[in-house]
PDB file of C-alpha atoms and ligand atoms in Angstrom:
ATOM      1  CA  MET A 267       0.000   0.000   0.000  1.00 91.00           C
ATOM      2  CA  THR A 268       1.487   3.337  -1.052  1.00 98.00           C
ATOM      3  CA  ALA A 269       0.332   6.297   1.063  1.00 98.00           C
ATOM      4  CA  ILE A 270       0.148   9.763  -0.503  1.00 98.00           C
ATOM      5  CA  ILE A 271       1.477  12.406   1.880  1.00 98.00           C
ATOM      6  CA  ARG A 272       1.279  16.103   1.024  1.00 98.00           C
ATOM      7  CA  THR A 273       2.633  17.919   4.069  1.00 98.00           C
ATOM      8  CA  GLY A 274       6.047  18.027   5.661  1.00 98.00           C
ATOM      9  CA  ALA A 275       4.479  17.577   9.133  1.00 98.00           C
ATOM     10  CA  ALA A 276       2.667  14.344   8.176  1.00 98.00           C
ATOM     11  CA  LEU A 277       5.800  13.012   6.499  1.00 98.00           C
ATOM     12  CA  ARG A 278       7.919  13.821   9.564  1.00 98.00           C
ATOM     13  CA  ASP A 279       5.506  11.815  11.797  1.00 98.00           C
ATOM     14  CA  LYS A 280       5.553   8.847   9.428  1.00 98.00           C
ATOM     15  CA  VAL A 281       9.350   8.828   9.137  1.00 98.00           C
ATOM     16  CA  ALA A 282       9.821   9.292  12.905  1.00 98.00           C
ATOM     17  CA  GLY A 283       7.764   6.115  13.467  1.00 98.00           C
ATOM     18  CA  TRP A 284       9.863   4.192  10.950  1.00 98.00           C
ATOM     19  CA  LYS A 285      13.103   5.420  12.504  1.00 98.00           C
ATOM     20  CA  ARG A 286      11.962   4.466  16.012  1.00 98.00           C
ATOM     21  CA  ALA A 287      11.621   0.945  14.634  1.00 98.00           C
ATOM     22  CA  GLY A 288      15.204   1.157  13.305  1.00 98.00           C
ATOM     23  CA  ALA A 289      14.308   1.424   9.604  1.00 98.00           C
ATOM     24  CA  LEU A 290      16.744   2.715   6.959  1.00 98.00           C
ATOM     25  CA  VAL A 291      14.825   5.149   4.758  1.00 98.00           C
ATOM     26  CA  GLY A 292      15.572   5.560   1.040  1.00 99.00           C
ATOM     27  CA  VAL A 293      14.304   8.458  -1.072  1.00 99.00           C
ATOM     28  CA  VAL A 294      13.959   8.883  -4.833  1.00 99.00           C
ATOM     29  CA  PRO A 295      13.448  12.565  -5.698  1.00 98.00           C
ATOM     30  CA  THR A 296      11.457  13.028  -8.931  1.00 98.00           C
ATOM     31  CA  MET A 297       9.270  15.533 -10.727  1.00 98.00           C
ATOM     32  CA  GLY A 298       6.718  12.835 -11.587  1.00 97.00           C
ATOM     33  CA  ALA A 299       5.567  11.628 -15.022  1.00 96.00           C
ATOM     34  CA  LEU A 300       7.310   8.449 -13.956  1.00 97.00           C
ATOM     35  CA  HIS A 301       8.878   6.079 -16.477  1.00 97.00           C
ATOM     36  CA  ASP A 302      11.055   2.975 -16.251  1.00 98.00           C
ATOM     37  CA  GLY A 303      14.099   5.111 -15.450  1.00 98.00           C
ATOM     38  CA  HIS A 304      12.427   6.374 -12.262  1.00 98.00           C
ATOM     39  CA  LEU A 305      11.096   2.912 -11.474  1.00 98.00           C
ATOM     40  CA  SER A 306      14.629   1.488 -11.693  1.00 98.00           C
ATOM     41  CA  LEU A 307      15.589   4.009  -8.984  1.00 98.00           C
ATOM     42  CA  ALA A 308      12.588   2.973  -6.868  1.00 98.00           C
ATOM     43  CA  ARG A 309      13.653  -0.673  -7.273  1.00 98.00           C
ATOM     44  CA  ALA A 310      17.235   0.133  -6.237  1.00 98.00           C
ATOM     45  CA  ALA A 311      15.848   1.966  -3.192  1.00 98.00           C
ATOM     46  CA  ARG A 312      13.465  -0.907  -2.401  1.00 98.00           C
ATOM     47  CA  ALA A 313      16.320  -3.438  -2.626  1.00 98.00           C
ATOM     48  CA  SER A 314      18.582  -1.610  -0.171  1.00 97.00           C
ATOM     49  CA  SER A 315      16.264   0.294   2.198  1.00 98.00           C
ATOM     50  CA  ASP A 316      13.602  -0.782   4.701  1.00 98.00           C
ATOM     51  CA  ARG A 317      11.275   2.057   3.732  1.00 98.00           C
ATOM     52  CA  VAL A 318      11.035   3.929   0.440  1.00 99.00           C
ATOM     53  CA  ILE A 319       9.746   7.427  -0.268  1.00 99.00           C
ATOM     54  CA  VAL A 320       9.371   8.715  -3.825  1.00 99.00           C
ATOM     55  CA  THR A 321       8.927  12.471  -3.967  1.00 98.00           C
ATOM     56  CA  VAL A 322       6.980  14.072  -6.813  1.00 98.00           C
ATOM     57  CA  PHE A 323       7.383  17.828  -6.981  1.00 98.00           C
ATOM     58  CA  VAL A 324       7.649  19.889 -10.158  1.00 98.00           C
ATOM     59  CA  ASN A 325      10.098  22.403  -8.763  1.00 98.00           C
ATOM     60  CA  PRO A 326       9.422  25.852 -10.245  1.00 97.00           C
ATOM     61  CA  LYS A 327      12.814  27.142  -9.080  1.00 98.00           C
ATOM     62  CA  GLN A 328      14.775  24.920 -11.473  1.00 97.00           C
ATOM     63  CA  PHE A 329      12.954  25.913 -14.674  1.00 95.00           C
ATOM     64  CA  ASN A 330      14.567  28.822 -16.472  1.00 88.00           C
ATOM     65  CA  ASN A 331      12.051  28.456 -19.313  1.00 89.00           C
ATOM     66  CA  PRO A 332       8.389  29.150 -18.317  1.00 92.00           C
ATOM     67  CA  ASN A 333       7.090  27.098 -21.282  1.00 90.00           C
ATOM     68  CA  ASP A 334       9.054  24.076 -20.130  1.00 89.00           C
ATOM     69  CA  LEU A 335       7.498  24.429 -16.653  1.00 93.00           C
ATOM     70  CA  ALA A 336       3.981  24.910 -18.057  1.00 93.00           C
ATOM     71  CA  ASN A 337       4.326  21.895 -20.375  1.00 90.00           C
ATOM     72  CA  TYR A 338       5.940  19.560 -17.859  1.00 92.00           C
ATOM     73  CA  PRO A 339       3.720  16.436 -17.833  1.00 92.00           C
ATOM     74  CA  LYS A 340       1.667  15.773 -14.662  1.00 93.00           C
ATOM     75  CA  THR A 341       0.359  12.217 -14.230  1.00 96.00           C
ATOM     76  CA  GLU A 342      -0.179  11.684 -10.497  1.00 97.00           C
ATOM     77  CA  ALA A 343      -2.789   8.879 -10.653  1.00 97.00           C
ATOM     78  CA  GLN A 344      -0.615   6.880 -13.040  1.00 98.00           C
ATOM     79  CA  ASP A 345       2.503   7.596 -10.945  1.00 98.00           C
ATOM     80  CA  LEU A 346       0.734   6.304  -7.835  1.00 98.00           C
ATOM     81  CA  ALA A 347      -0.307   3.072  -9.580  1.00 98.00           C
ATOM     82  CA  LEU A 348       3.282   2.482 -10.769  1.00 98.00           C
ATOM     83  CA  LEU A 349       4.709   3.112  -7.299  1.00 98.00           C
ATOM     84  CA  LYS A 350       2.172   0.744  -5.710  1.00 98.00           C
ATOM     85  CA  ALA A 351       3.353  -1.975  -8.064  1.00 98.00           C
ATOM     86  CA  GLU A 352       6.957  -1.340  -6.916  1.00 98.00           C
ATOM     87  CA  GLY A 353       6.058  -1.576  -3.226  1.00 98.00           C
ATOM     88  CA  VAL A 354       6.953   2.050  -2.484  1.00 98.00           C
ATOM     89  CA  ASP A 355       5.767   3.071   0.996  1.00 98.00           C
ATOM     90  CA  VAL A 356       5.097   6.782   0.477  1.00 99.00           C
ATOM     91  CA  LEU A 357       4.496   9.085  -2.462  1.00 98.00           C
ATOM     92  CA  PHE A 358       5.373  12.511  -1.075  1.00 99.00           C
ATOM     93  CA  ALA A 359       3.643  15.072  -3.281  1.00 98.00           C
ATOM     94  CA  PRO A 360       3.773  18.494  -1.605  1.00 98.00           C
ATOM     95  CA  GLY A 361       2.359  21.607  -3.248  1.00 97.00           C
ATOM     96  CA  PRO A 362       4.581  24.628  -3.983  1.00 97.00           C
ATOM     97  CA  ASP A 363       3.457  26.436  -0.797  1.00 98.00           C
ATOM     98  CA  GLU A 364       4.472  23.470   1.330  1.00 98.00           C
ATOM     99  CA  VAL A 365       7.994  23.464  -0.106  1.00 98.00           C
ATOM    100  CA  TYR A 366       8.345  27.245  -0.427  1.00 98.00           C
ATOM    101  CA  PRO A 367       6.044  28.816   2.192  1.00 98.00           C
ATOM    102  CA  ALA A 368       5.573  32.590   2.357  1.00 98.00           C
ATOM    103  CA  GLY A 369       8.823  34.206   3.426  1.00 98.00           C
ATOM    104  CA  PHE A 370      11.043  31.469   1.988  1.00 98.00           C
ATOM    105  CA  ALA A 371      14.351  33.250   1.363  1.00 98.00           C
ATOM    106  CA  THR A 372      17.133  30.709   0.999  1.00 98.00           C
ATOM    107  CA  THR A 373      19.001  29.658  -2.128  1.00 98.00           C
ATOM    108  CA  VAL A 374      21.547  26.866  -2.092  1.00 98.00           C
ATOM    109  CA  SER A 375      24.225  27.465  -4.699  1.00 98.00           C
ATOM    110  CA  VAL A 376      27.017  25.011  -5.520  1.00 98.00           C
ATOM    111  CA  ALA A 377      29.944  26.711  -7.263  1.00 98.00           C
ATOM    112  CA  GLY A 378      32.293  25.015  -9.733  1.00 98.00           C
ATOM    113  CA  VAL A 379      30.603  21.822 -10.852  1.00 98.00           C
ATOM    114  CA  SER A 380      27.274  23.676 -11.391  1.00 98.00           C
ATOM    115  CA  GLU A 381      28.751  26.240 -13.732  1.00 98.00           C
ATOM    116  CA  PRO A 382      29.518  24.652 -17.144  1.00 98.00           C
ATOM    117  CA  LEU A 383      27.207  22.666 -19.468  1.00 98.00           C
ATOM    118  CA  GLU A 384      23.634  22.800 -18.075  1.00 98.00           C
ATOM    119  CA  GLY A 385      24.662  25.605 -15.721  1.00 98.00           C
ATOM    120  CA  ALA A 386      25.883  27.774 -18.594  1.00 98.00           C
ATOM    121  CA  HIS A 387      22.793  27.124 -20.746  1.00 97.00           C
ATOM    122  CA  ARG A 388      20.129  27.158 -18.033  1.00 96.00           C
ATOM    123  CA  PRO A 389      20.985  30.046 -15.688  1.00 96.00           C
ATOM    124  CA  GLY A 390      19.766  29.377 -12.143  1.00 97.00           C
ATOM    125  CA  HIS A 391      18.823  25.761 -12.891  1.00 98.00           C
ATOM    126  CA  PHE A 392      21.247  24.147 -10.464  1.00 98.00           C
ATOM    127  CA  ASP A 393      20.507  26.701  -7.732  1.00 98.00           C
ATOM    128  CA  GLY A 394      16.903  25.520  -8.032  1.00 98.00           C
ATOM    129  CA  VAL A 395      17.940  21.861  -7.956  1.00 98.00           C
ATOM    130  CA  ALA A 396      20.336  22.302  -5.017  1.00 99.00           C
ATOM    131  CA  THR A 397      17.726  24.272  -3.068  1.00 98.00           C
ATOM    132  CA  VAL A 398      14.896  21.779  -3.571  1.00 99.00           C
ATOM    133  CA  VAL A 399      17.096  18.738  -3.006  1.00 99.00           C
ATOM    134  CA  SER A 400      18.296  20.265   0.286  1.00 98.00           C
ATOM    135  CA  LYS A 401      14.639  20.828   1.253  1.00 98.00           C
ATOM    136  CA  LEU A 402      13.624  17.293   0.264  1.00 98.00           C
ATOM    137  CA  PHE A 403      16.521  15.764   2.203  1.00 99.00           C
ATOM    138  CA  GLY A 404      15.459  17.771   5.258  1.00 98.00           C
ATOM    139  CA  MET A 405      11.772  16.954   4.848  1.00 98.00           C
ATOM    140  CA  THR A 406      12.260  13.206   4.260  1.00 98.00           C
ATOM    141  CA  GLN A 407      15.176  12.677   6.710  1.00 98.00           C
ATOM    142  CA  ALA A 408      16.235   9.786   4.463  1.00 98.00           C
ATOM    143  CA  GLY A 409      19.558   7.984   4.907  1.00 98.00           C
ATOM    144  CA  ARG A 410      19.997   7.208   1.204  1.00 98.00           C
ATOM    145  CA  ALA A 411      18.986   9.016  -1.962  1.00 99.00           C
ATOM    146  CA  PHE A 412      18.915   7.567  -5.469  1.00 99.00           C
ATOM    147  CA  PHE A 413      19.640   9.637  -8.596  1.00 98.00           C
ATOM    148  CA  GLY A 414      19.899   8.632 -12.251  1.00 98.00           C
ATOM    149  CA  GLU A 415      23.188   8.980 -14.145  1.00 98.00           C
ATOM    150  CA  LYS A 416      21.124  10.369 -17.041  1.00 98.00           C
ATOM    151  CA  ASP A 417      21.520  13.719 -15.229  1.00 98.00           C
ATOM    152  CA  TRP A 418      25.249  13.205 -14.666  1.00 98.00           C
ATOM    153  CA  GLN A 419      25.997  16.836 -13.848  1.00 98.00           C
ATOM    154  CA  GLN A 420      23.084  16.959 -11.389  1.00 98.00           C
ATOM    155  CA  LEU A 421      24.505  13.887  -9.649  1.00 98.00           C
ATOM    156  CA  GLN A 422      27.873  15.662  -9.322  1.00 98.00           C
ATOM    157  CA  VAL A 423      26.175  18.779  -7.954  1.00 98.00           C
ATOM    158  CA  VAL A 424      24.227  16.775  -5.362  1.00 98.00           C
ATOM    159  CA  ARG A 425      27.337  14.866  -4.261  1.00 98.00           C
ATOM    160  CA  ARG A 426      29.222  18.175  -3.800  1.00 98.00           C
ATOM    161  CA  LEU A 427      26.267  19.657  -1.901  1.00 98.00           C
ATOM    162  CA  VAL A 428      25.962  16.852   0.658  1.00 98.00           C
ATOM    163  CA  ALA A 429      29.734  16.696   1.165  1.00 98.00           C
ATOM    164  CA  ASP A 430      30.055  20.458   1.634  1.00 98.00           C
ATOM    165  CA  LEU A 431      27.070  20.786   3.999  1.00 98.00           C
ATOM    166  CA  ASN A 432      27.673  17.519   5.921  1.00 98.00           C
ATOM    167  CA  ILE A 433      24.170  16.345   5.086  1.00 98.00           C
ATOM    168  CA  PRO A 434      23.912  12.833   6.563  1.00 98.00           C
ATOM    169  CA  ILE A 435      22.674  11.047   3.453  1.00 98.00           C
ATOM    170  CA  GLN A 436      24.360   8.599   1.091  1.00 98.00           C
ATOM    171  CA  ILE A 437      23.988   9.475  -2.599  1.00 98.00           C
ATOM    172  CA  ILE A 438      23.613   6.499  -4.926  1.00 98.00           C
ATOM    173  CA  GLY A 439      23.964   6.980  -8.687  1.00 98.00           C
ATOM    174  CA  CYS A 440      22.057   4.480 -10.849  1.00 98.00           C
ATOM    175  CA  PRO A 441      22.623   3.696 -14.556  1.00 98.00           C
ATOM    176  CA  THR A 442      20.665   5.458 -17.301  1.00 98.00           C
ATOM    177  CA  ILE A 443      17.733   3.386 -18.555  1.00 98.00           C
ATOM    178  CA  ARG A 444      17.291   3.468 -22.341  1.00 98.00           C
ATOM    179  CA  GLU A 445      14.589   2.569 -24.821  1.00 98.00           C
ATOM    180  CA  SER A 446      15.429  -0.403 -27.077  1.00 98.00           C
ATOM    181  CA  ASP A 447      16.698   2.038 -29.757  1.00 98.00           C
ATOM    182  CA  GLY A 448      19.091   3.726 -27.310  1.00 98.00           C
ATOM    183  CA  LEU A 449      17.117   6.878 -26.456  1.00 98.00           C
ATOM    184  CA  ALA A 450      17.632   7.734 -22.787  1.00 98.00           C
ATOM    185  CA  MET A 451      14.311   7.621 -20.929  1.00 98.00           C
ATOM    186  CA  SER A 452      13.059  11.074 -19.943  1.00 97.00           C
ATOM    187  CA  SER A 453       9.708  12.529 -18.929  1.00 93.00           C
ATOM    188  CA  ARG A 454      10.151  15.009 -21.796  1.00 93.00           C
ATOM    189  CA  ASN A 455      10.189  12.242 -24.454  1.00 96.00           C
ATOM    190  CA  VAL A 456       6.353  12.155 -24.501  1.00 94.00           C
ATOM    191  CA  ARG A 457       6.440  15.652 -26.014  1.00 94.00           C
ATOM    192  CA  LEU A 458       8.300  14.456 -29.131  1.00 98.00           C
ATOM    193  CA  THR A 459       6.215  14.081 -32.303  1.00 98.00           C
ATOM    194  CA  THR A 460       6.322  10.686 -34.039  1.00 98.00           C
ATOM    195  CA  ALA A 461       8.852  12.031 -36.550  1.00 98.00           C
ATOM    196  CA  GLU A 462      11.019  13.543 -33.796  1.00 98.00           C
ATOM    197  CA  ARG A 463      10.836  10.348 -31.749  1.00 98.00           C
ATOM    198  CA  ALA A 464      12.342   8.506 -34.740  1.00 98.00           C
ATOM    199  CA  ILE A 465      15.219  11.037 -34.901  1.00 98.00           C
ATOM    200  CA  ALA A 466      15.904  11.222 -31.139  1.00 98.00           C
ATOM    201  CA  PRO A 467      18.096   8.070 -30.768  1.00 98.00           C
ATOM    202  CA  ALA A 468      20.666   9.762 -33.065  1.00 98.00           C
ATOM    203  CA  LEU A 469      21.808  11.725 -29.988  1.00 98.00           C
ATOM    204  CA  GLN A 470      23.039   8.606 -28.265  1.00 98.00           C
ATOM    205  CA  GLY A 471      24.346   7.231 -31.594  1.00 98.00           C
ATOM    206  CA  ALA A 472      26.541  10.318 -32.012  1.00 98.00           C
ATOM    207  CA  LEU A 473      27.904   9.945 -28.467  1.00 98.00           C
ATOM    208  CA  GLN A 474      28.799   6.323 -29.193  1.00 98.00           C
ATOM    209  CA  THR A 475      30.578   7.329 -32.433  1.00 98.00           C
ATOM    210  CA  ALA A 476      32.540  10.048 -30.622  1.00 98.00           C
ATOM    211  CA  ALA A 477      33.499   7.624 -27.842  1.00 98.00           C
ATOM    212  CA  LYS A 478      34.776   5.109 -30.427  1.00 98.00           C
ATOM    213  CA  ASP A 479      36.751   7.823 -32.240  1.00 98.00           C
ATOM    214  CA  LEU A 480      38.283   9.058 -28.975  1.00 98.00           C
ATOM    215  CA  ARG A 481      39.289   5.550 -27.960  1.00 97.00           C
ATOM    216  CA  ALA A 482      40.863   5.109 -31.407  1.00 97.00           C
ATOM    217  CA  GLY A 483      43.009   8.186 -30.683  1.00 96.00           C
ATOM    218  CA  LEU A 484      41.222  10.872 -32.720  1.00 96.00           C
ATOM    219  CA  PRO A 485      41.802  14.330 -31.157  1.00 96.00           C
ATOM    220  CA  ALA A 486      38.802  15.388 -29.056  1.00 97.00           C
ATOM    221  CA  GLY A 487      38.143  18.492 -31.198  1.00 97.00           C
ATOM    222  CA  LYS A 488      37.730  16.380 -34.342  1.00 97.00           C
ATOM    223  CA  ALA A 489      35.696  13.614 -32.667  1.00 98.00           C
ATOM    224  CA  LEU A 490      33.288  16.121 -31.100  1.00 98.00           C
ATOM    225  CA  ALA A 491      32.904  18.178 -34.287  1.00 98.00           C
ATOM    226  CA  ALA A 492      32.052  15.034 -36.301  1.00 98.00           C
ATOM    227  CA  ALA A 493      29.498  13.959 -33.664  1.00 98.00           C
ATOM    228  CA  ALA A 494      27.858  17.411 -33.719  1.00 98.00           C
ATOM    229  CA  VAL A 495      27.518  17.184 -37.517  1.00 98.00           C
ATOM    230  CA  GLN A 496      25.967  13.723 -37.089  1.00 98.00           C
ATOM    231  CA  ILE A 497      23.356  15.133 -34.659  1.00 98.00           C
ATOM    232  CA  ILE A 498      22.410  18.043 -36.931  1.00 98.00           C
ATOM    233  CA  SER A 499      22.300  15.797 -40.024  1.00 98.00           C
ATOM    234  CA  ALA A 500      19.855  13.519 -38.180  1.00 98.00           C
ATOM    235  CA  GLY A 501      17.415  16.437 -37.830  1.00 98.00           C
ATOM    236  CA  PHE A 502      18.166  18.173 -34.513  1.00 98.00           C
ATOM    237  CA  ALA A 503      17.765  21.966 -34.654  1.00 98.00           C
ATOM    238  CA  ASN A 504      20.986  22.699 -32.758  1.00 98.00           C
ATOM    239  CA  VAL A 505      23.602  21.284 -30.424  1.00 98.00           C
ATOM    240  CA  GLU A 506      23.838  23.408 -27.272  1.00 98.00           C
ATOM    241  CA  TYR A 507      26.935  21.646 -26.045  1.00 98.00           C
ATOM    242  CA  LEU A 508      28.814  18.457 -26.736  1.00 98.00           C
ATOM    243  CA  GLU A 509      31.827  18.115 -24.509  1.00 98.00           C
ATOM    244  CA  LEU A 510      34.402  15.732 -23.109  1.00 98.00           C
ATOM    245  CA  ARG A 511      34.753  16.240 -19.364  1.00 98.00           C
ATOM    246  CA  ALA A 512      36.371  14.479 -16.408  1.00 98.00           C
ATOM    247  CA  ALA A 513      33.719  12.164 -14.985  1.00 98.00           C
ATOM    248  CA  GLU A 514      34.335  13.446 -11.444  1.00 97.00           C
ATOM    249  CA  GLY A 515      34.459  17.236 -11.086  1.00 96.00           C
ATOM    250  CA  LEU A 516      33.701  17.857 -14.780  1.00 98.00           C
ATOM    251  CA  ALA A 517      36.992  19.577 -15.685  1.00 97.00           C
ATOM    252  CA  PRO A 518      37.262  19.987 -19.497  1.00 97.00           C
ATOM    253  CA  LEU A 519      39.432  17.343 -21.213  1.00 97.00           C
ATOM    254  CA  THR A 520      41.106  17.396 -24.620  1.00 95.00           C
ATOM    255  CA  ALA A 521      42.051  13.689 -24.492  1.00 95.00           C
ATOM    256  CA  LEU A 522      41.258  10.569 -22.485  1.00 96.00           C
ATOM    257  CA  THR A 523      43.684  11.385 -19.688  1.00 94.00           C
ATOM    258  CA  ALA A 524      41.221  10.618 -16.850  1.00 94.00           C
ATOM    259  CA  PRO A 525      37.969   8.675 -16.454  1.00 97.00           C
ATOM    260  CA  ALA A 526      35.783  10.762 -18.740  1.00 98.00           C
ATOM    261  CA  ARG A 527      32.229  11.449 -19.743  1.00 98.00           C
ATOM    262  CA  LEU A 528      30.799  12.752 -23.011  1.00 98.00           C
ATOM    263  CA  LEU A 529      27.864  15.065 -22.316  1.00 98.00           C
ATOM    264  CA  VAL A 530      25.425  16.575 -24.798  1.00 99.00           C
ATOM    265  CA  ALA A 531      22.348  18.810 -24.944  1.00 98.00           C
ATOM    266  CA  ALA A 532      20.494  19.370 -28.206  1.00 98.00           C
ATOM    267  CA  GLN A 533      17.163  20.765 -29.322  1.00 98.00           C
ATOM    268  CA  LEU A 534      14.719  18.597 -31.267  1.00 98.00           C
ATOM    269  CA  GLY A 535      11.585  20.522 -32.228  1.00 97.00           C
ATOM    270  CA  GLU A 536      10.136  21.924 -28.995  1.00 94.00           C
ATOM    271  CA  VAL A 537      12.057  19.508 -26.798  1.00 95.00           C
ATOM    272  CA  ARG A 538      15.516  19.887 -25.339  1.00 96.00           C
ATOM    273  CA  LEU A 539      17.213  16.516 -24.828  1.00 98.00           C
ATOM    274  CA  ILE A 540      20.315  15.720 -22.774  1.00 98.00           C
ATOM    275  CA  ASP A 541      22.413  12.579 -22.587  1.00 98.00           C
ATOM    276  CA  ASN A 542      25.842  11.398 -21.505  1.00 98.00           C
ATOM    277  CA  ILE A 543      27.989   8.273 -21.630  1.00 98.00           C
ATOM    278  CA  PRO A 544      31.252   7.164 -20.033  1.00 98.00           C
ATOM    279  CA  VAL A 545      34.390   7.025 -22.185  1.00 97.00           C
TER     280      VAL A 545
HETATM  281  O1  LIG B  99      16.023  15.044 -11.666  1.00 65.65           O
HETATM  282  C1  LIG B  99      14.933  15.559 -11.332  1.00 65.65           C
HETATM  283  O2  LIG B  99      13.862  15.061 -11.642  1.00 65.65           O
HETATM  284  C2  LIG B  99      14.951  16.848 -10.515  1.00 65.65           C
HETATM  285  O3  LIG B  99      15.985  17.674 -10.908  1.00 65.65           O
HETATM  286  C3  LIG B  99      14.977  16.605  -8.999  1.00 65.65           C
HETATM  287  C4  LIG B  99      16.266  15.924  -8.564  1.00 65.65           C
HETATM  288  C5  LIG B  99      13.783  15.766  -8.586  1.00 65.65           C
HETATM  289  C6  LIG B  99      14.894  17.933  -8.255  1.00 65.65           C
HETATM  290  O4  LIG B  99      13.709  18.613  -8.563  1.00 65.65           O
END
């Protein structure tokens, strides 16, 4: 049975009871419109925690584009049914006033790792993420939190945040879940037209080509330029960034001198897609 809880006070009571009984609490923060990627996180939480909370909150502070916020899919009844099937204990679905009550005045800002890539193209995005994640960690009092590697930079930001602020929670990164044609699962994929959906896997295809070229010794500049051409030729409107970065800390790399990650953001019709792979 999955309970829906909408207030911080009710959640605190529930979690206090669990903790009195010695339970380890896992949390999966989400913005809803759940897909198999989210469910894989819920399963990882279920497998290694006594109690599992999935939070669903479309956080207005992390949207720099009002259209993206307005169009973000909301599917609570379906989300609840999916979480029941996964044996999740609580769906925590607070409203905006519960998370940001009148007078709310704090912003959590993580320097460095927040700044390039998504940070450069979506001003304020990671301040919004860091602020809401800090709130959700405080509200849920969980001992473990599960995040998808699909948002690799977000995972780095959250790791930095909990280390810097001594937040007593273990951050677990879980692999990206992909459709059978390679497209990374995302709540935004439902907004692709049929024609765009057919083009979308080219993003991951281009990352794979670049990774192969880099491993074969092609200079990063050439490998990345060829991959960008591949993405545009497939039908994407633009490539916002396509970069080779150190997997930890995200320093820019010009060759495979450290464990690395290729990260990309590109626009397909009305939808902005991101992806990343290890190299
Ligand atoms: O990855 C997401 O869905 C969001 O950025 C998160 C972590 C739930 C914070 O709103």
